[in-house]
Coordinates of C-alpha atoms in Angstrom, one line a residue:
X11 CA 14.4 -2.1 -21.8
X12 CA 13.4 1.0 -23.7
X13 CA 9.2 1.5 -24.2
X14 CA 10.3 2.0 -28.1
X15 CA 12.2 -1.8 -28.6
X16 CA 9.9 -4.1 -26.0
X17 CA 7.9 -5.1 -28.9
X18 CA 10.7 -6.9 -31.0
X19 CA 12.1 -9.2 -27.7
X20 CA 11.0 -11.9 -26.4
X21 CA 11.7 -12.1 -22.3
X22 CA 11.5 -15.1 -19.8
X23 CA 12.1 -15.4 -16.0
X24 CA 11.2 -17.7 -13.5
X25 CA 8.0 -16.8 -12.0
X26 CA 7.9 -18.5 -8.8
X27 CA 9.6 -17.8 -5.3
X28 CA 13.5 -18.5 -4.9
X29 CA 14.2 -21.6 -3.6
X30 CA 13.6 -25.5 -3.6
X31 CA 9.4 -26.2 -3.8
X32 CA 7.4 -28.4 -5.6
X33 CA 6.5 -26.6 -8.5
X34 CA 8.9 -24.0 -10.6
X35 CA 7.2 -21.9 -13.5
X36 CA 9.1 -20.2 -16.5
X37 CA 7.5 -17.6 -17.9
X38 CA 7.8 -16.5 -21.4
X39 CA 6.4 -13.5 -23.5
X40 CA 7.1 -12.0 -26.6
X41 CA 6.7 -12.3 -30.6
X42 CA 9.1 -15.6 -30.6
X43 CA 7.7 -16.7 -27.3
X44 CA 5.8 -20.0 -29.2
X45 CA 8.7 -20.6 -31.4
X46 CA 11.5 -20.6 -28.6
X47 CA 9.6 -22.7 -26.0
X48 CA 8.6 -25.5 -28.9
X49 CA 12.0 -25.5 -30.2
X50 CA 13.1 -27.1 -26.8
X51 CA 9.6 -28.9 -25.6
X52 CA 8.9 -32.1 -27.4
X53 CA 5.1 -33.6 -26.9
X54 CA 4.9 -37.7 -27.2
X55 CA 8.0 -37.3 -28.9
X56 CA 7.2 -34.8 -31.7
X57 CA 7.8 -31.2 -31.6
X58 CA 5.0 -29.0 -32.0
X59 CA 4.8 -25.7 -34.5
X60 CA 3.7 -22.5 -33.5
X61 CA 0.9 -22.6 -35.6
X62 CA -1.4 -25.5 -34.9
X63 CA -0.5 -25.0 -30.6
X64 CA -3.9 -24.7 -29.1
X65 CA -4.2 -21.3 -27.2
X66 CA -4.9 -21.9 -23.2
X67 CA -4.4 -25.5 -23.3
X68 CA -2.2 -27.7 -21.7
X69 CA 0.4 -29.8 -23.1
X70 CA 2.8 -32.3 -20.6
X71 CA 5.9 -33.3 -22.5
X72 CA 9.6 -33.2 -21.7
X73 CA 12.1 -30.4 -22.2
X74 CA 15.2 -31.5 -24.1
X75 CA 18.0 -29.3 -24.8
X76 CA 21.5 -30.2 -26.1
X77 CA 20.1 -33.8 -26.3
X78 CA 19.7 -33.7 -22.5
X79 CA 16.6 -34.4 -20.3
X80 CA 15.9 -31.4 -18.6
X81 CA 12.3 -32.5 -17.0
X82 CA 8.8 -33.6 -17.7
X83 CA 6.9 -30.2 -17.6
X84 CA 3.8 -28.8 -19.0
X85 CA 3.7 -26.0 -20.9
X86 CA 0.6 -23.7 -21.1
X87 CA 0.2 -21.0 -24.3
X88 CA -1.7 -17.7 -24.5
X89 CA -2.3 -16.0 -27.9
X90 CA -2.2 -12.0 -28.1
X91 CA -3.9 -10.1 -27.3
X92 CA -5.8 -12.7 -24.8
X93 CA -2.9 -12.9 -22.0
X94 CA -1.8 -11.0 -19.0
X95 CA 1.0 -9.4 -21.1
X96 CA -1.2 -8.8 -24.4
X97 CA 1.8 -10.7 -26.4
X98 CA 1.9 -14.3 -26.7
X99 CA 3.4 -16.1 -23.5
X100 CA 4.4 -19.4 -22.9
X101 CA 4.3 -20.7 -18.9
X102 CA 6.2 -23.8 -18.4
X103 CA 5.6 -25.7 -15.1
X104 CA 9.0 -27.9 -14.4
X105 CA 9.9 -29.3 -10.8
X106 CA 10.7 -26.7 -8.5
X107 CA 14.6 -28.1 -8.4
X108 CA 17.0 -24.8 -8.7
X109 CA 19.1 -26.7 -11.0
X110 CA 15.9 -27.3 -13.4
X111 CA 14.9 -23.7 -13.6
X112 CA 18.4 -22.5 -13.7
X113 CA 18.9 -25.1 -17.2
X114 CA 15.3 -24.2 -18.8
X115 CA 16.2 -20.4 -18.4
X116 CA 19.9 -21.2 -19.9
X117 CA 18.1 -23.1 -22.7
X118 CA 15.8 -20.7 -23.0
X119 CA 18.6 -17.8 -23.4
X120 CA 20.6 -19.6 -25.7
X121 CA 17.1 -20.1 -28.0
X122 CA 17.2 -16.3 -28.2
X123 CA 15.5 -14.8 -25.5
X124 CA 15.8 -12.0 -23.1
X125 CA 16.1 -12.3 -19.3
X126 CA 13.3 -10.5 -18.0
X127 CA 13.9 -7.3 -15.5
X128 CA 12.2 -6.5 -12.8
X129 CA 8.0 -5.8 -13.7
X130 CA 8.7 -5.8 -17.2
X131 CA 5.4 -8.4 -17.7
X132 CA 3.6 -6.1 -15.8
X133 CA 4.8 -3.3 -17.5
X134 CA 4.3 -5.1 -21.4
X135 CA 0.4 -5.2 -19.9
X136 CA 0.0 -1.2 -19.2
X137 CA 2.1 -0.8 -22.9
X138 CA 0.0 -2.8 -24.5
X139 CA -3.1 -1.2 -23.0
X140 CA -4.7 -4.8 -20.4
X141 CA -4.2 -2.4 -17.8
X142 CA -3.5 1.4 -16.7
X143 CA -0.8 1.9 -14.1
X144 CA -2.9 2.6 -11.2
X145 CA -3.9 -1.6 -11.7
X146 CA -0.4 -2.3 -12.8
X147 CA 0.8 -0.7 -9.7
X148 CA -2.1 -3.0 -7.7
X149 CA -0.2 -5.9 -9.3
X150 CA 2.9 -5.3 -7.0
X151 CA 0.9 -4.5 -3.9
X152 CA -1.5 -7.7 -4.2
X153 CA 2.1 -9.3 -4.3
X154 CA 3.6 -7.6 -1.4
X155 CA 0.4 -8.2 0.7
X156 CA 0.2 -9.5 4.0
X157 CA -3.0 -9.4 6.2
X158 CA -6.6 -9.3 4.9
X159 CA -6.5 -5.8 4.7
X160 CA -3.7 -4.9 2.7
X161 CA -5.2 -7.7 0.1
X162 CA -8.7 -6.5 0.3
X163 CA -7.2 -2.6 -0.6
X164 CA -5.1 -4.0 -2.9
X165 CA -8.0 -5.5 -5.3
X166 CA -10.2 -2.6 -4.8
X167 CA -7.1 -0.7 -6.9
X168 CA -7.0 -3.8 -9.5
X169 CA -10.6 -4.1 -10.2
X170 CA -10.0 0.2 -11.4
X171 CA -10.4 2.0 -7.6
X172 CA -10.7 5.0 -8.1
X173 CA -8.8 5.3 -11.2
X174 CA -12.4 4.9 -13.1
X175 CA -13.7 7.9 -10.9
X176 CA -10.7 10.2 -11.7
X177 CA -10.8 9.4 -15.1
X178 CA -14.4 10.7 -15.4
X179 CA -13.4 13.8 -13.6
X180 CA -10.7 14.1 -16.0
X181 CA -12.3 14.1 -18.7
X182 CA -15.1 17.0 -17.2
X183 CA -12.1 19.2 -17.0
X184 CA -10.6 18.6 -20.4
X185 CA -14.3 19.8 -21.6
X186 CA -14.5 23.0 -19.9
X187 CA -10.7 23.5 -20.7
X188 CA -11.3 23.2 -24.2
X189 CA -14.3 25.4 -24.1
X190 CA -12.0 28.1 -22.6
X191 CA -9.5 27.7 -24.9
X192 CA -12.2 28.3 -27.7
X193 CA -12.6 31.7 -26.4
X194 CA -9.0 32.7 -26.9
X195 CA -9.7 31.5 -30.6
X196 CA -12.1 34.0 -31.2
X197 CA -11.3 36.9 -28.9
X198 CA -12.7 39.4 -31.2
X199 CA -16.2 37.3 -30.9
X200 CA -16.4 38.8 -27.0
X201 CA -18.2 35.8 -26.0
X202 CA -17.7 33.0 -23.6
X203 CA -18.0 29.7 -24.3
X204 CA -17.3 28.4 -21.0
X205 CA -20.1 28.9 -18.3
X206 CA -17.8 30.2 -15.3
X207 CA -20.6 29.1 -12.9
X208 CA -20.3 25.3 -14.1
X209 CA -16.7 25.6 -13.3
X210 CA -16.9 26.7 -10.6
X211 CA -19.3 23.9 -9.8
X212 CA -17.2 21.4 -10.8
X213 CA -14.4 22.7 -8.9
X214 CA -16.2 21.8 -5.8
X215 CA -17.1 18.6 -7.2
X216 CA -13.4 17.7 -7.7
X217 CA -12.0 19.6 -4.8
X218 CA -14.1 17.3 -2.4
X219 CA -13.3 14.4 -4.2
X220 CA -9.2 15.0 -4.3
X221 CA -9.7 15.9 -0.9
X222 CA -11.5 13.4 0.4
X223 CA -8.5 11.0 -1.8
X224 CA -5.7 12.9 0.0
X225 CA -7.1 12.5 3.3
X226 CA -7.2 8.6 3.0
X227 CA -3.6 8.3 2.5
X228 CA -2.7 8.3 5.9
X229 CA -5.1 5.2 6.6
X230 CA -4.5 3.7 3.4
X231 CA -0.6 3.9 4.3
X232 CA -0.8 2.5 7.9
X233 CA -2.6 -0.7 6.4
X234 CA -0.2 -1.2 3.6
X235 CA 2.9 -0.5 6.0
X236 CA 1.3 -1.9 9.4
X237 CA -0.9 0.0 11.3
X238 CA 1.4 2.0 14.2
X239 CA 0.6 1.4 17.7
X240 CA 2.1 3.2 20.1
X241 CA 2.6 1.7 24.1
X242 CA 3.3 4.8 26.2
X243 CA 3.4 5.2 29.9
X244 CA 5.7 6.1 33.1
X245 CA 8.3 3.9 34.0
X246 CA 7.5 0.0 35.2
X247 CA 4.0 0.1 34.3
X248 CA 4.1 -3.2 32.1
X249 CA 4.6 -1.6 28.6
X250 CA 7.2 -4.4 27.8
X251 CA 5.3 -7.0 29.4
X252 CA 2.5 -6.0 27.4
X253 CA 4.0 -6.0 24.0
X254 CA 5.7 -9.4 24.9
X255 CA 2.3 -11.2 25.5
X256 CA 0.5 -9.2 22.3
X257 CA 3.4 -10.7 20.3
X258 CA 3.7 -13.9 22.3
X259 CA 7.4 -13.8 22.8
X260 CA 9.7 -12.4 24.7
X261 CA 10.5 -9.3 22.5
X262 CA 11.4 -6.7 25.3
X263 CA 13.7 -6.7 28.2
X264 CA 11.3 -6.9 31.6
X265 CA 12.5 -5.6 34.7
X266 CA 11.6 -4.0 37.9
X267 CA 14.6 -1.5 37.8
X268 CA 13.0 2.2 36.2
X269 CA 14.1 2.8 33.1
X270 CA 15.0 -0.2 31.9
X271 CA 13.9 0.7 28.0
X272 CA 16.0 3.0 26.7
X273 CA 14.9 3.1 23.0
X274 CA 11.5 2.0 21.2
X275 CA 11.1 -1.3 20.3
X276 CA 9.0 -2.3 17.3
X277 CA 7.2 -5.3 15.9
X278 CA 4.5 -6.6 14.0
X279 CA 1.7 -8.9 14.1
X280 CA -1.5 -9.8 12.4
X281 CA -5.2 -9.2 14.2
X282 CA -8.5 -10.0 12.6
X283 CA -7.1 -9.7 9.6
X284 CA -4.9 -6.2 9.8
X285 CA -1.2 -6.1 10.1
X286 CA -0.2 -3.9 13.5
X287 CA 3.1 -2.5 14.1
X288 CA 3.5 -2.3 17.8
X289 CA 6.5 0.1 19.3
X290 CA 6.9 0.0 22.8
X291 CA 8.4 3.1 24.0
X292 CA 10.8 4.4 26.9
X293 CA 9.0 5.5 30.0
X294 CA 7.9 8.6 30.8
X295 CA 9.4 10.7 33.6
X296 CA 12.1 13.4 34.6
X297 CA 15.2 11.9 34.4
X298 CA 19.0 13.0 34.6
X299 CA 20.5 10.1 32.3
X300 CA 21.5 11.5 29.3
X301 CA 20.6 8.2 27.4
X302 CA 17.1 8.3 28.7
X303 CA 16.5 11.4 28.4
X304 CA 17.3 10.6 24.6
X305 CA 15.2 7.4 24.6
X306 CA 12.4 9.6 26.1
X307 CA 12.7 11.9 23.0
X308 CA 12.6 9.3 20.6
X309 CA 9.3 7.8 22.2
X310 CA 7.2 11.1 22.3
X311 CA 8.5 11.2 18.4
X312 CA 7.0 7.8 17.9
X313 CA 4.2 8.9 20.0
X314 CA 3.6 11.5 17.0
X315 CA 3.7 9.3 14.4
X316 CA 1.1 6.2 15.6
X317 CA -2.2 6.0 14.7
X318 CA -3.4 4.0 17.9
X319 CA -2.1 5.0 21.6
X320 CA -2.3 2.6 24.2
X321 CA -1.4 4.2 27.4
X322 CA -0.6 1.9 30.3
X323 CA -1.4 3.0 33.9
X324 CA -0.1 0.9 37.0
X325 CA -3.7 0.1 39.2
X326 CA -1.5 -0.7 42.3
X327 CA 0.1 2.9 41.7
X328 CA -2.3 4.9 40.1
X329 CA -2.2 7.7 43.5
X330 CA 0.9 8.6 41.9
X331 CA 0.3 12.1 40.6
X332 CA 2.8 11.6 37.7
X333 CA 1.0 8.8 36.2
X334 CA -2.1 11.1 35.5
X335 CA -0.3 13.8 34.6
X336 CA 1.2 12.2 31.8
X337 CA -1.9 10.6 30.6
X338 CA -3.5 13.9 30.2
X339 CA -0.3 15.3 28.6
X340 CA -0.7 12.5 25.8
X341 CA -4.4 13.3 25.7
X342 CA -4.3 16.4 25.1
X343 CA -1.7 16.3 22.0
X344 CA -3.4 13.0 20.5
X345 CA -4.8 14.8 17.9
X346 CA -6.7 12.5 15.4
X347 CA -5.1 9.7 17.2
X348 CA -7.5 7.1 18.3
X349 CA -6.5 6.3 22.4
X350 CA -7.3 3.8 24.6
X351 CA -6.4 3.2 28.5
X352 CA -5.1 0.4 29.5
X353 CA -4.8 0.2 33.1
X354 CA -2.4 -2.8 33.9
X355 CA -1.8 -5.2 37.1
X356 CA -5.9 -4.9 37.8
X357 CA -6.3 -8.8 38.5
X358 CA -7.0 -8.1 42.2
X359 CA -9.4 -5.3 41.6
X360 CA -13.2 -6.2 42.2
X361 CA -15.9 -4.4 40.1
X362 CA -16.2 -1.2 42.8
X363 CA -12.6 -0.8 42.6
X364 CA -12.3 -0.5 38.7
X365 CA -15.5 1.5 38.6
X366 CA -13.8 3.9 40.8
X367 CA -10.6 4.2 39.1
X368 CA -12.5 4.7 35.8
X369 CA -14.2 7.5 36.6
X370 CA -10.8 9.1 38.6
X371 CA -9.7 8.7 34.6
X372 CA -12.8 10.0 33.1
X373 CA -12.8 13.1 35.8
X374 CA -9.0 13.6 34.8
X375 CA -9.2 13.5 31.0
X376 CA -12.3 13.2 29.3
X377 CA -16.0 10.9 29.4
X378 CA -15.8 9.3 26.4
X379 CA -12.1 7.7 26.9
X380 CA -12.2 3.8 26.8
X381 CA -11.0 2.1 29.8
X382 CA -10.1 -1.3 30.0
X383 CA -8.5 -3.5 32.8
X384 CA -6.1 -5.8 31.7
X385 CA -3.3 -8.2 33.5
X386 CA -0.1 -8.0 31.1
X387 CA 1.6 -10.6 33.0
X388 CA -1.1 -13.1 33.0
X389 CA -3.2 -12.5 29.8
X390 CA -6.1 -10.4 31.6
X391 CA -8.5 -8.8 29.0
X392 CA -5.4 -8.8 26.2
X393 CA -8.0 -10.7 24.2
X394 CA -9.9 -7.4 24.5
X395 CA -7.8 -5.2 23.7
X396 CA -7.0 -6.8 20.4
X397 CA -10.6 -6.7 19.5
X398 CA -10.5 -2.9 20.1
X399 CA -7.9 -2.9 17.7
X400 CA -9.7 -4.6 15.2
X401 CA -12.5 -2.5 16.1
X402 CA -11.4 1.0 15.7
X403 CA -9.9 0.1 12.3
X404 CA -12.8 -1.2 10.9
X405 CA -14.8 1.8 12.2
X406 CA -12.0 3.4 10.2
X407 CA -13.5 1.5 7.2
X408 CA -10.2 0.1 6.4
X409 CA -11.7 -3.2 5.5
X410 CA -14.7 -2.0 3.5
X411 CA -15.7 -0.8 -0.1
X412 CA -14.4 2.6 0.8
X413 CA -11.6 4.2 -2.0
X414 CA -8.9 4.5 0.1
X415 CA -5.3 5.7 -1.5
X416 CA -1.8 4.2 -0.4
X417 CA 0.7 4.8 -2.8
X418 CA 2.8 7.7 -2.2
X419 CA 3.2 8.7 -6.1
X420 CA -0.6 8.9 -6.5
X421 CA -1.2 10.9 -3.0
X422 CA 1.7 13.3 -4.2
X423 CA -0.3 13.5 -8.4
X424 CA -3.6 14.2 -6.3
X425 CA -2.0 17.0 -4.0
X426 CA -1.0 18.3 -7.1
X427 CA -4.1 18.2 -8.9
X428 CA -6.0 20.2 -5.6
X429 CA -3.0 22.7 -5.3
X430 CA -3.4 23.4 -9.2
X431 CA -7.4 23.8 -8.8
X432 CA -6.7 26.1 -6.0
X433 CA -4.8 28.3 -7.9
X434 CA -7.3 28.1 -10.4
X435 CA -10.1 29.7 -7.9
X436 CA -8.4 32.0 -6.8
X437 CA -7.2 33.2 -10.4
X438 CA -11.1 33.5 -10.9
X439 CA -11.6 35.4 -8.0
X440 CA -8.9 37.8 -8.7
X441 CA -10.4 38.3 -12.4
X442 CA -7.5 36.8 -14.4
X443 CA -7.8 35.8 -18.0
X444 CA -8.8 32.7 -19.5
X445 CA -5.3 31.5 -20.9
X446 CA -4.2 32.1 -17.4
X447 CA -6.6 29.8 -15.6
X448 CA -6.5 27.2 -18.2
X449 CA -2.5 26.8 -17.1
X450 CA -3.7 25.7 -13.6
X451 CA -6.6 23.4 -15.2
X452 CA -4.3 21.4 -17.4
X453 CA -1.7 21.0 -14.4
X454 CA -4.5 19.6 -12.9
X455 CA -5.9 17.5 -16.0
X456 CA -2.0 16.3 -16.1
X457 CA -1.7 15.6 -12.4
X458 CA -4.9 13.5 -12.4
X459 CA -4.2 11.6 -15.6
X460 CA -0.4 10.7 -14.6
X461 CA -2.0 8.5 -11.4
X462 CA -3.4 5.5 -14.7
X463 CA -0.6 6.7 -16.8
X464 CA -2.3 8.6 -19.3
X465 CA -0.1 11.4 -18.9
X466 CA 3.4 9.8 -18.7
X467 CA 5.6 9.3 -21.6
X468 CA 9.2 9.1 -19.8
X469 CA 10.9 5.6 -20.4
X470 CA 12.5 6.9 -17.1
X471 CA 9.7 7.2 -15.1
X472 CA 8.1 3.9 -15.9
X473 CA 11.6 2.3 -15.0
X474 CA 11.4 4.2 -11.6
X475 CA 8.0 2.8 -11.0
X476 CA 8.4 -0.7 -12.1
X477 CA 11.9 -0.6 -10.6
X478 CA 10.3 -2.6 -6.8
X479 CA 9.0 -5.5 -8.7
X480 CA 9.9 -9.4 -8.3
X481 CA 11.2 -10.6 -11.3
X482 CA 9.0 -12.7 -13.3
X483 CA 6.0 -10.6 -12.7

């Protein structure tokens, strides 16, 4: 549906999950949205007009269409502009039978109205101004959430995020941008109306705000997708074993024979309230087998890509040279990957013995490298390994008040913005004119204002972005 025609239809969908439950609700919105729903509900056998419905106020009557009892059901009003749409809505709470909601949205259609695509309530609330579409975008995440975390970053974005911040920003650069563009008015004048020193000022200020936006992404994007976790080690050191009892199931193939994984495995599961996204990988070593060789290839790819290493050592074979070697191999390109050691099969070592092997590990890699002694097989120290987990990513401040972005099409509007205010600075270094450096400032200004929507008039773009919502929401 087309921003220009939204006004003058009245949509409905059901708003609850597919399938048989105990409750189904009907959503309606729309100018006709009182007169539809009352022309089918009858209260103590009278039908109600639009006019004398109380707003927010619950009525329990039966739905009867084409003389036929459809279902007891109460229906719920909201007057514009004081509903999540901003038009007035009608919620109808029936059984949750699929033949009930299947008839009350036939009866509904018939009475006139429009079957509701995809976010198009969600998108009636940016249009009529309850929300900008940073929130509206919230709306779908809040949906989609899974684990504490996602949830928590996912409300931080409703309640405005950082949308409030950028906005203020925003509004600093359409100041000096004006001012600069006065100065082009009056070029004769030979006078500047924008203090370059402010700007320059404020560039910093924004520059270390975008970047500090841009940088979060990453996190932001692990908790929204499931924090990656990578298992690495040389062959038959209990990778699989290890990912079977995190998960508690036999996900992976265990076997004594080298080389048994071939390809990563991958799976999630929720810890202290984040979702992690564990991929046990192909062991590490020299190998002939083309197909191994291949799975080896994949792993150091998906090596690259994890947030968390856990790399597995076997105790009972930790004089092999290899094993080391490869540890310090993955230490030394973990960049800002967070690693700990996990040396397996250790449920026969006493106290000297792991004291000795951790510092063999601190000698061969570095001091401040976390060791911990674990027993894959029987469920030795797993407990604390998950609280690691949960422990570097709250050090990460994933949980906390922190602005933290994870939507791709903002990250992508804020590189933008910082790209355009780099070009900016260095126009002002390189003396250019004003009308020059105010191009990059409103690329900027537009980049910044597109992330709440105040700089996006394509009917095609809000249909792209509302395009991954449930229907009825």
């Amino acid at each position: 549906m087309s921003v220009d025609n939204f006004t003058t239809t009245t949509i409905c969908a059901v708003a609850t999950a597919p399938g048989v439950g105990g409750i189904g609700i009907v959503r309606i919105s729309g100018p006709e949205a009182f007169s539809i729903a009352l022309r089918l509900f009858h209260y103590r056998g009278q039908s109600l007009s639009p006019e004398n419905i109380k707003p927010r106020y619950a009525y329990y009557g039966e739905i009867i269409a084409d003389e036929e009892l459809i279902d007891e059901v109460v229906l719920t009003s909201f007057r514009a502009p004081h509903s999540f749409t901003g038009e007035d809505t009608v919620e109808i709470s029936c059984h949750g039978s699929v033949y009930i909601r299947r008839r009350l949205l036939e009866s509904l259609l018939k009475e006139g109205c429009e079957m509701a695509t995809a976010g198009e309530f969600t998108r009636r609330a940016y249009l009529n101004g309850r929300m900008d579409l940073s929130r509206a975008e919230a709306v779908a995440d809040i949906i989609a959430s899974e684990s504490k975390a996602q949830h928590q970053m996912a409300m931080k974005q409703l309640k405005g995020g950082y949308s409030e911040e950028l906005n203020a920003l925003r509004e600093e650069l359409l100041r000096l941008t004006g001012l600069m563009e006065l100065e082009l008015d009056f070029p004769e004048e030979d006078v500047e109306f924008a203090d370059r020193t402010e700007l320059l000022v404020l560039c910093d200020k924004i520059e270390c705000k975008l970047r500090r936006l841009i940088d979060s992404y990453r996190l932001g994007n692990a908790v929204k997708r499931g924090i990656p976790v990578a298992i690495v080690g040389t062959t038959n050191v209990g990778k699989s074993t290890l990912l079977n009892n995190l998960l508690g199931e036999e996900r992976a193939i265990v076997s004594d024979i080298h080389g048994t994984t071939r390809d990563t495995i991958e799976d999630t599961i929720h810890i202290g309230g984040y979702l992690f996204r564990f991929v046990d990988t192909a062991g590490l070593r020299q190998t002939e087998d083309a197909i191994e060789s291949l799975g080896i290839e994949r792993s150091r790819a998906k090596i690259q890509e994890a947030d968390i290493i856990l790399s597995v050592l076997d105790a009972t074979r930790l004089d092999e040279a290899h094993q080391l070697e490869h540890l310090k191999e993955i230490w030394d390109d973990r960049a800002h990957r967070t690693m700990l050691i996990l040396i397996n099969k250790s449920e026969d070592l006493d106290e000297v013995a792991q004291q000795s092997m951790a510092r063999r590990i601190h000698e061969a890699i570095a001091e401040e490298v976390l060791c911990l002694f674990i027993s894959a097989r029987s469920g030795l120290g797993i407990e604390s390994v998950q609280q690691e987990l949960v422990t570097i990513m709250d050090e990460a401040k994933a949980g906390e008040a922190d602005l933290i972005v994870s939507n791709a099409r903002h990250h992508q509007l804020l590189q933008e913005a910082y790209d355009a205010l780099g070009r900016m600075r260095s126009g002002f270094d390189a003396g250019l004119s004003a009308d020059l450096l105010t191009l990059d400032l409103r690329h900027a200004i537009h980049s910044i204002g597109a992330i709440t929507g105040r700089e996006i008039s394509s009917d095609d773009t809000l249909h792209y972005i509302f395009a991954h919502f449930c229907i009825g929401k």
